[in-house]
Coordinates of C-alpha atoms and ligand atoms in Angstrom, one line a residue:
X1 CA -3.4 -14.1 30.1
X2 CA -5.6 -12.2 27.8
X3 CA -8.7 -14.5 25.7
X4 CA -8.4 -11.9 23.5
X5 CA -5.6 -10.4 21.3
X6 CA -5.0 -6.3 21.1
X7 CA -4.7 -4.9 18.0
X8 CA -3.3 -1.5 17.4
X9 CA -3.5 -0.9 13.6
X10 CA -1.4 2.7 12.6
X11 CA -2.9 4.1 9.7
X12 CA -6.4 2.3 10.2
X13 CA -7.8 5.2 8.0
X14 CA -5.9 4.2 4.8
X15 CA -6.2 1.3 2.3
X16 CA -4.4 -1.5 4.5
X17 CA -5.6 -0.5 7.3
X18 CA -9.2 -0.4 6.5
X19 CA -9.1 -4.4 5.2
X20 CA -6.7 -5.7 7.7
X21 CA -9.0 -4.2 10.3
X22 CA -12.0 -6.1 8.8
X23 CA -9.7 -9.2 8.9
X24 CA -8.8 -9.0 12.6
X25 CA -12.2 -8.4 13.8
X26 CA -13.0 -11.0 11.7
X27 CA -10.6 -13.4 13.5
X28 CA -12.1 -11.6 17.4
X29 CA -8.8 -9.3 17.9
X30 CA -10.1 -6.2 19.9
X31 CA -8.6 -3.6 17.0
X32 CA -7.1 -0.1 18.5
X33 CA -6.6 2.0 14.7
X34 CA -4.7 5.1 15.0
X35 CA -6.3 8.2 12.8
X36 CA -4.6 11.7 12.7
X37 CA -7.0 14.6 14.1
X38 CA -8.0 17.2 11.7
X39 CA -9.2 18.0 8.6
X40 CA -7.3 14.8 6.8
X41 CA -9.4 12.5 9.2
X42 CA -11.4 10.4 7.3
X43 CA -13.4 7.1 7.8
X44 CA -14.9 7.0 4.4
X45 CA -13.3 3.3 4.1
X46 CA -14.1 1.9 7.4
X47 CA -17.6 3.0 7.0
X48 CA -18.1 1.6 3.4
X49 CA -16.6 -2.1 5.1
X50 CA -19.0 -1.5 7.4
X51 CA -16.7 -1.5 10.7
X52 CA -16.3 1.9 12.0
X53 CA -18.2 1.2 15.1
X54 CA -16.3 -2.3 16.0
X55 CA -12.8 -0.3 15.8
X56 CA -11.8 1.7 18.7
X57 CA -10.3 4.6 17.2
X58 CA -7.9 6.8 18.5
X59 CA -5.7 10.2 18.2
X60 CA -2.2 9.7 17.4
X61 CA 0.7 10.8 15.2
X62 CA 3.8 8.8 14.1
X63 CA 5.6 12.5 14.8
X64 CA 4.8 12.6 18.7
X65 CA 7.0 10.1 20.5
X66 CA 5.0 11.1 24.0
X67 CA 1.3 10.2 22.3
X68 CA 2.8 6.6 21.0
X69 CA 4.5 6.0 24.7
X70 CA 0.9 7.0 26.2
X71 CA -1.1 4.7 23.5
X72 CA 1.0 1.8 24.0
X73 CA 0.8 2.3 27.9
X74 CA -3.2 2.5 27.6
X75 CA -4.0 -0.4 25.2
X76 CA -1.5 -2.1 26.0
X77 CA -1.6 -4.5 22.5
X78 CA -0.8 -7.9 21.9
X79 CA 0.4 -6.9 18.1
X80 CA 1.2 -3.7 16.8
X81 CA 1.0 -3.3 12.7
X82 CA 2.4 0.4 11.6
X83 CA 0.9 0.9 8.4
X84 CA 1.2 4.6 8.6
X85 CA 3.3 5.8 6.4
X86 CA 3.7 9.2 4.2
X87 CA 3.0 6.5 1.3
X88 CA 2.7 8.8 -2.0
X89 CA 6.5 8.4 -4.3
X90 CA 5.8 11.8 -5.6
X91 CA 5.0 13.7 -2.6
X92 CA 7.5 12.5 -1.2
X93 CA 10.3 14.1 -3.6
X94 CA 8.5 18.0 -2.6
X95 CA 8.8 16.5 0.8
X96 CA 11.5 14.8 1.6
X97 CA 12.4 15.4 5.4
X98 CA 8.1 15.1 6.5
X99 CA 8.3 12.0 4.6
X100 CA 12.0 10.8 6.5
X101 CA 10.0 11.6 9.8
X102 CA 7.0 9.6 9.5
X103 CA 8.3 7.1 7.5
X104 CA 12.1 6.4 9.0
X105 CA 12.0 7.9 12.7
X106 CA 8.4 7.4 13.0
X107 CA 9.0 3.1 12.8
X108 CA 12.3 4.1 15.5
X109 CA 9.6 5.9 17.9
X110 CA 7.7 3.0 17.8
X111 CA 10.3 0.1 18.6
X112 CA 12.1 2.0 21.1
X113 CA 8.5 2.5 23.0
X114 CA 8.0 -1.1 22.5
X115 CA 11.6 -2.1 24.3
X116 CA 10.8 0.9 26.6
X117 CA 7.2 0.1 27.8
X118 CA 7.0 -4.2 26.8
X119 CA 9.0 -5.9 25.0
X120 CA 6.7 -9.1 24.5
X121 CA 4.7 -6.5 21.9
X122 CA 4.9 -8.2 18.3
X123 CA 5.7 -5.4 16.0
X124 CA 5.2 -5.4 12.0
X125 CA 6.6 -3.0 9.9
X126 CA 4.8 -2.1 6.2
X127 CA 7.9 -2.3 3.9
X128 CA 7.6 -1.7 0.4
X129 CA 9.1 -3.1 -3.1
X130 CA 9.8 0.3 -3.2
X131 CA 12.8 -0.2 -1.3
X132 CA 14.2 -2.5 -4.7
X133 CA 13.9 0.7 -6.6
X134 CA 16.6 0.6 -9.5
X135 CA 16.3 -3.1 -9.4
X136 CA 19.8 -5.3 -9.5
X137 CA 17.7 -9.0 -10.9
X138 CA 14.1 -10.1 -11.5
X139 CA 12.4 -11.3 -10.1
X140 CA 13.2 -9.6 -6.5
X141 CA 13.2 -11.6 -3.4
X142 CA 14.0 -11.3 0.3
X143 CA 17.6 -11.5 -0.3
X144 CA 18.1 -9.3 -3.2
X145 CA 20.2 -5.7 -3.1
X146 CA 18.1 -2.9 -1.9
X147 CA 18.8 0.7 -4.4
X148 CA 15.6 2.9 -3.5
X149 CA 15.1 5.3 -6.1
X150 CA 13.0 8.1 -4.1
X151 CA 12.8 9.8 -0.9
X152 CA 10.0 7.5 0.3
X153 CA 11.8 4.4 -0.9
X154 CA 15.0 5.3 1.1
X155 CA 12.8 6.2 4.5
X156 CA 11.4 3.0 3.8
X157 CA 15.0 1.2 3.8
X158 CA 16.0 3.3 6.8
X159 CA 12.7 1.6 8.7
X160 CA 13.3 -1.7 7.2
X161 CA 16.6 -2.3 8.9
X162 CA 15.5 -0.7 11.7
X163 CA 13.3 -3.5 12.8
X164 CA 15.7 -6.1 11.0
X165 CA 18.4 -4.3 14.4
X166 CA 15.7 -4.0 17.0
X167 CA 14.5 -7.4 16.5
X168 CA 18.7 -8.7 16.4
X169 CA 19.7 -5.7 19.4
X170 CA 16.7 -6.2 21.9
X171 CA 14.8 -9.9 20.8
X172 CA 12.0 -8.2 20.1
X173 CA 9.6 -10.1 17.5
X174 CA 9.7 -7.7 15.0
X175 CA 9.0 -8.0 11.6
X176 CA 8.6 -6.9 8.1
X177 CA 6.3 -7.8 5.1
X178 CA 8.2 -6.5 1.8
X179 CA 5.3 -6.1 0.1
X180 CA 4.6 -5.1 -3.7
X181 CA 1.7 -2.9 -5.2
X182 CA -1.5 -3.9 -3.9
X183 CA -4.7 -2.0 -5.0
X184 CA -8.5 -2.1 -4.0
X185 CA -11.1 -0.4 -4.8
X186 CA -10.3 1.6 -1.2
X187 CA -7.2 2.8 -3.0
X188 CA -6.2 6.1 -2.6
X189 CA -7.7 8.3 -6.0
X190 CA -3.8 9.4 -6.6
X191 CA -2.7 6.1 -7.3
X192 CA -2.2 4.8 -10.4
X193 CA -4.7 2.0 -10.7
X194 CA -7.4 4.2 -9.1
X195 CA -6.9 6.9 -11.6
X196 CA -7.5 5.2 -14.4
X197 CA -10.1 2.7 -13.4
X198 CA -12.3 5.5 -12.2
X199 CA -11.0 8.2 -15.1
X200 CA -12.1 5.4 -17.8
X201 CA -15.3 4.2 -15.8
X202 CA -16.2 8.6 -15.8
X203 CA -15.2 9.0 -19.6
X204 CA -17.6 5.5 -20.2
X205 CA -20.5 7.3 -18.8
X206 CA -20.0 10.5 -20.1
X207 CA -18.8 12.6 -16.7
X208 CA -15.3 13.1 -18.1
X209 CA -13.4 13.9 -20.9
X210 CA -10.2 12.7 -20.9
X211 CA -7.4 11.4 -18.1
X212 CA -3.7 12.6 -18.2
X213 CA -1.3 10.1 -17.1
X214 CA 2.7 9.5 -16.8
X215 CA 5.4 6.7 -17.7
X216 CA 3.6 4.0 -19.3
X217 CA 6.4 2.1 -19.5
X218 CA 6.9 1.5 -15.9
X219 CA 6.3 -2.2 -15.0
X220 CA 4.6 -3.0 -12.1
X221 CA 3.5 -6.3 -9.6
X222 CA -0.1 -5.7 -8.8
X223 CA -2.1 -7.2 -6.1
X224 CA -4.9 -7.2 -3.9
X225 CA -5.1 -5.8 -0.7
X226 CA -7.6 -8.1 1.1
X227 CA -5.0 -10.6 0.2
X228 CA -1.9 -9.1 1.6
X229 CA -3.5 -8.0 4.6
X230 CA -3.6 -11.9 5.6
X231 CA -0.3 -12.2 4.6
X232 CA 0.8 -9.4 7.4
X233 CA -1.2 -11.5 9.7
X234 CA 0.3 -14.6 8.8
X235 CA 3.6 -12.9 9.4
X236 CA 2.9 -11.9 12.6
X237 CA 1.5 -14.9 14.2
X238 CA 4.5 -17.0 12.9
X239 CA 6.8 -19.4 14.8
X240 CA 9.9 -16.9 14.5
X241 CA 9.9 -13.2 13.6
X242 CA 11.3 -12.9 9.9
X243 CA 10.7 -11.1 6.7
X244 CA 9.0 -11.8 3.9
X245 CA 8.2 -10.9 0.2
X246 CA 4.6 -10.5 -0.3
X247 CA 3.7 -10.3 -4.6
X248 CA 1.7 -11.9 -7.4
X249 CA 5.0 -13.0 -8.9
X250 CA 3.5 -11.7 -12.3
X251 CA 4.8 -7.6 -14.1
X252 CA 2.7 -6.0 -16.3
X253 CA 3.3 -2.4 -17.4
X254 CA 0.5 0.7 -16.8
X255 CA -0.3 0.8 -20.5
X256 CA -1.2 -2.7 -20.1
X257 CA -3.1 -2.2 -17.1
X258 CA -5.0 0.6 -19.4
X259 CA -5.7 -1.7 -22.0
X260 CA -7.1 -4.0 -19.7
X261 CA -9.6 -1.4 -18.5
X262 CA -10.6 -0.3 -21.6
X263 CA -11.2 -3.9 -22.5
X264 CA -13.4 -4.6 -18.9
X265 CA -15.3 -1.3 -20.3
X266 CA -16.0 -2.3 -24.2
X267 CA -14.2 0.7 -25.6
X268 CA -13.7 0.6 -29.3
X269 CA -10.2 2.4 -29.0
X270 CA -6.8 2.6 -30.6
X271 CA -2.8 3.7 -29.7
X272 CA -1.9 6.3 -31.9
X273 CA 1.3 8.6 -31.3
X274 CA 4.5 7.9 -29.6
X275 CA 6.7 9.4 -26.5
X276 CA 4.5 12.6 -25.4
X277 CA 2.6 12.4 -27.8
X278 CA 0.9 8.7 -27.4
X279 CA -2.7 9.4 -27.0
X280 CA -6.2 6.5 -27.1
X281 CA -8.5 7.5 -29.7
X282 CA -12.5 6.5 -29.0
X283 CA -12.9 5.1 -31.9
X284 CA -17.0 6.2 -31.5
X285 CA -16.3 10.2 -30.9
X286 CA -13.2 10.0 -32.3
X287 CA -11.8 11.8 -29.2
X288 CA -8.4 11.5 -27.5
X289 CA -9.6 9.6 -23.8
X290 CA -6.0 8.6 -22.4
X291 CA -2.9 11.6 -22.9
X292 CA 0.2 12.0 -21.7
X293 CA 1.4 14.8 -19.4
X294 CA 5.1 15.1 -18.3
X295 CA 4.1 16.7 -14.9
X296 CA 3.3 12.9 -13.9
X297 CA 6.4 11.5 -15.2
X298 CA 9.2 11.3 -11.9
X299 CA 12.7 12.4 -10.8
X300 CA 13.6 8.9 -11.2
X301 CA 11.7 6.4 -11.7
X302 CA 11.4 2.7 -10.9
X303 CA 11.6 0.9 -14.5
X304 CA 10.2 -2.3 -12.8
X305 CA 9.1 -4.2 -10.0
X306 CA 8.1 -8.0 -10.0
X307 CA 8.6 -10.1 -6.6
X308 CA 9.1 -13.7 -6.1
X309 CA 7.0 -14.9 -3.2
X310 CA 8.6 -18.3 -3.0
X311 CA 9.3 -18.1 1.0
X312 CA 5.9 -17.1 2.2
X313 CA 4.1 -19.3 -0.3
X314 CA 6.4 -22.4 0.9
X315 CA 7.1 -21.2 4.7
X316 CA 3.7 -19.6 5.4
X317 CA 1.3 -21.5 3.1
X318 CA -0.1 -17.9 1.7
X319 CA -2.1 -18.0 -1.5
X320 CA -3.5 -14.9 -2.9
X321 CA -7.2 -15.6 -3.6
X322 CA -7.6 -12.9 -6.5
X323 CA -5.8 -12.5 -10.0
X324 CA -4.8 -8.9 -11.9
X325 CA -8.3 -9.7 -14.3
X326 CA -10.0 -10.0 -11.0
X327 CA -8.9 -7.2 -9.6
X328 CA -9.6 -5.1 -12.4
X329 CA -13.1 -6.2 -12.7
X330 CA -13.3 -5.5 -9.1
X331 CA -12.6 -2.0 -9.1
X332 CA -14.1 -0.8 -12.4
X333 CA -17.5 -2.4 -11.2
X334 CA -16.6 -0.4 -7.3
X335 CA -16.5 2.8 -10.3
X336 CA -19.7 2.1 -12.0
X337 CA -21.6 1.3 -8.7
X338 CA -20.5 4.3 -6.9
X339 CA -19.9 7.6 -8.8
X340 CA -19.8 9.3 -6.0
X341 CA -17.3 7.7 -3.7
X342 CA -13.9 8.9 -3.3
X343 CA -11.2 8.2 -1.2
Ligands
NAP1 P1 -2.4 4.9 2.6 O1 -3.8 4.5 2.1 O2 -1.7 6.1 2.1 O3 -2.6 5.0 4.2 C1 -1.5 5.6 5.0 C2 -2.0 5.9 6.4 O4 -1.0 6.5 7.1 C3 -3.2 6.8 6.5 O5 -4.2 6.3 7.4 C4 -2.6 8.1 7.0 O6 -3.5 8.9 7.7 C5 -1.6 7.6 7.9 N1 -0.5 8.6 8.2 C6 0.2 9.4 7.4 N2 1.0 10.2 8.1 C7 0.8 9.8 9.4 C8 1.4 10.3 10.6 N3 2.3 11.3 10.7 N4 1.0 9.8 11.8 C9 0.1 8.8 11.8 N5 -0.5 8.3 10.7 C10 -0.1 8.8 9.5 O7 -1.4 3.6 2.5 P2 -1.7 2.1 2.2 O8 -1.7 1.9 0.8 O9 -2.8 1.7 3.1 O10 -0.3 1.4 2.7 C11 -0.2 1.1 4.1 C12 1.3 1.0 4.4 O11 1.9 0.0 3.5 C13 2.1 2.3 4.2 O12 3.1 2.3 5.2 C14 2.7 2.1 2.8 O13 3.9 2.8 2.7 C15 3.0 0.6 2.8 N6 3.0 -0.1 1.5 C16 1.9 0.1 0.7 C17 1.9 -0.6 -0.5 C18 0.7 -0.5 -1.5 O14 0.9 -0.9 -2.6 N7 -0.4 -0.1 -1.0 C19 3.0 -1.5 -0.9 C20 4.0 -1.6 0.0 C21 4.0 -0.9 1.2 P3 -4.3 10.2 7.2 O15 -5.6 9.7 6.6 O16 -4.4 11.1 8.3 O17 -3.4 10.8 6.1
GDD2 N1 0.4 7.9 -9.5 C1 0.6 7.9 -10.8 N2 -0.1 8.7 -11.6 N3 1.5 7.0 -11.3 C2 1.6 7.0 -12.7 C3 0.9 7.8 -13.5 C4 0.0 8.8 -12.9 O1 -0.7 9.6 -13.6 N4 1.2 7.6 -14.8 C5 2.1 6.6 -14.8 N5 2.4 6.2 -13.5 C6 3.3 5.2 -13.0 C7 4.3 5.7 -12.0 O2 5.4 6.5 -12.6 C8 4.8 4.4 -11.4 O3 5.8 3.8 -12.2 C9 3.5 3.5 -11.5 O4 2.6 4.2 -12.4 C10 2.8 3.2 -10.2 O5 2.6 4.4 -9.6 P1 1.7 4.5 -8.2 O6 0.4 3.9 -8.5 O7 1.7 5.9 -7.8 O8 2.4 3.5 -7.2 P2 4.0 3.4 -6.8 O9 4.5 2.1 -7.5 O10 4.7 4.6 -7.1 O11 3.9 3.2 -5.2 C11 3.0 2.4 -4.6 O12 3.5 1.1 -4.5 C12 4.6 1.0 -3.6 C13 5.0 -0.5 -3.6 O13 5.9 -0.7 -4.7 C14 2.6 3.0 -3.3 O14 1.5 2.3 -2.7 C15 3.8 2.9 -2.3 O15 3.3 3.4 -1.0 C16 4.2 1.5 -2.2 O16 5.3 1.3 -1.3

């Protein structure tokens, strides 16, 4: 028996992967993070949490079934967390079959290396509100009707049960977090919450005109990622493999998120306009600082999300340490402290 527990983190280059890493090495897991070789390597995250040296890093991709068998022979991990994921909604409508590959046969290349090569492995899959989509009640919960609404939300489905039938077919303890929006200020600069915090901070000191954005409308349950990274690890180290819905419990749409930020940033701004045509007025130049641009709206959208995370908070004992406000404060001060940071 091993002192100490074998993490191999997929997707240790991304937002989850970055602060779950910190957590394990935190707890004394040995961490193994997957990174894909080439120009879309990047460590930019794991150096700014300071932790690129404690993580043994190594070349995979969720495409090549003979590089996971040969990883999972080598490390030979206690716990394996697949984070990696093709995890943008829009990309994944221009492409649909790459994302179905990562995301869907990706997750079925793992398990059956896992039943092939040990099956004592814990395994925890990284699914998604996502997977809600054109939701059927509110708030959402581990039992409610899944009616994905993209190409990434159904590969995420397809993965979901997935584990659900590995873990039922083979006994393996294999599991999934359901979890809803989380954001950082390691979050990807596509993202929603990224774009504007950062866009706004930029327009507040002058580097930037103006930032285009999409459905304002859409309603969304934002979190923070240091927090739900515990939660997966909560997950995994339970008493019996199960699912979970990880969320604030709390919607607020992105035009409330918006005003938010322009609040954290002392804008003296107004709404004017409606549909398209909505725009933010700085009331000091009297410029337009927040448009609308149809490119950004999607095929179909998901009108909103809001998750009720009764069971872990009762089963598991989570508690989320930050708040929306918090988090909002968080990455706008991330903005102003480094301009020059992106991810
Ligand atoms: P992220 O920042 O986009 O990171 C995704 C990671 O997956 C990156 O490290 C990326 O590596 C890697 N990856 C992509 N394609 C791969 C492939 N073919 N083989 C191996 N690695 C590949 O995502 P995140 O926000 O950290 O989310 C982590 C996971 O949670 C994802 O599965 C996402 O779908 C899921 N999720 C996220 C949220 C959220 O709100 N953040 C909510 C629910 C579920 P490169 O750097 O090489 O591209
Ligand atoms: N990205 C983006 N850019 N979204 C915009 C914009 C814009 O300019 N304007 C409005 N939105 C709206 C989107 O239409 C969506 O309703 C909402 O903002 C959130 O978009 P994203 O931040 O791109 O996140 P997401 O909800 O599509 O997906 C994220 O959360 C999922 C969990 O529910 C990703 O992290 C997924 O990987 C994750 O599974």
């Amino acid at each position: 028996m091993k002192n100490t527990k074998v993490a191999l983190i997929t997707g240790v280059t991304g937002q989850d992967g970055a602060y779950l890493s910190k957590l394990l090495i935190k707890k004394g897991y040995n961490v193994y993070g997957t990174a894909r070789r080439g120009a879309s390597e990047k460590f930019s995250r794991l150096e700014f949490l300071n932790i690129k040296n404690k993580i043994n890093i190594i070349d995979f991709d969720l495409l090549e079934l003979s590089n996971i068998q040969k990883i999972i022979k080598e490390i030979e991990p206690d716990e394996i967390y697949n984070l990696a994921a093709q995890s943008f909604v829009p990309t994944s409508f221009e492409l649909p079959i790459l994302t179905s590959d990562i995301n869907s046969l990706g997750v079925v290349r793992l398990l059956d290396s896992i039943v092939n090569i040990n099956k004592d492995i814990k395994f925890y899959q990284a699914s998604t509100s996502e997977m809600f989509g054109k939701v059927t009640e509110s708030p959402q919960s581990e039992t409610t009707r899944l009616y994905p609404r993209s190409p990434y939300g159904v590969s995420k489905v397809f993965s979901h049960y997935m584990t659900i039938n590995y873990r039922e077919s083979h006994d393996l303890f294999a599991c999934s977090g359901i979890l809803f929006n989380h954001e950082s200020p390691l979050r990807g600069h596509e993202f929603v919450t990224k774009k504007i915090t950062r866009g706004l901070t930029k327009i507040k000191n002058g580097s930037q005109d103006c930032i285009l954005l999409g459905n304002l409308d859409a309603k969304r349950d934002w979190g923070h990622a240091a927090d739900y990274v515990e939660a997966m690890n909560m997950i995994m180290n339970n008493n019996k493999p199960d699912d979970f819905v990880v969320s604030s419990g709390a919607t607020s749409t992105v035009k409330d998120f918006v005003d938010k930020c322009l609040k954290t940033l002392n804008f003296d701004y107004a709404w004017e306009g409606e549909g398209l045509e909505k725009i933010v007025i700085n009331k000091k130049s009297n410029k337009p600082i927040v448009k609308i641009d149809k490119k950004f709206f999607r095929p179909a959208e998901v009108d909103i999300l809001m998750g009720d995370p009764s069971k872990i908070k009762k089963e598991l004992n989570w508690r989320p340490k930050h708040t929306l406000d918090s988090l909002i404060e968080e990455m706008i001060a991330f903005e102003i402290n480094n301009p020059n940071l992106s991810f």
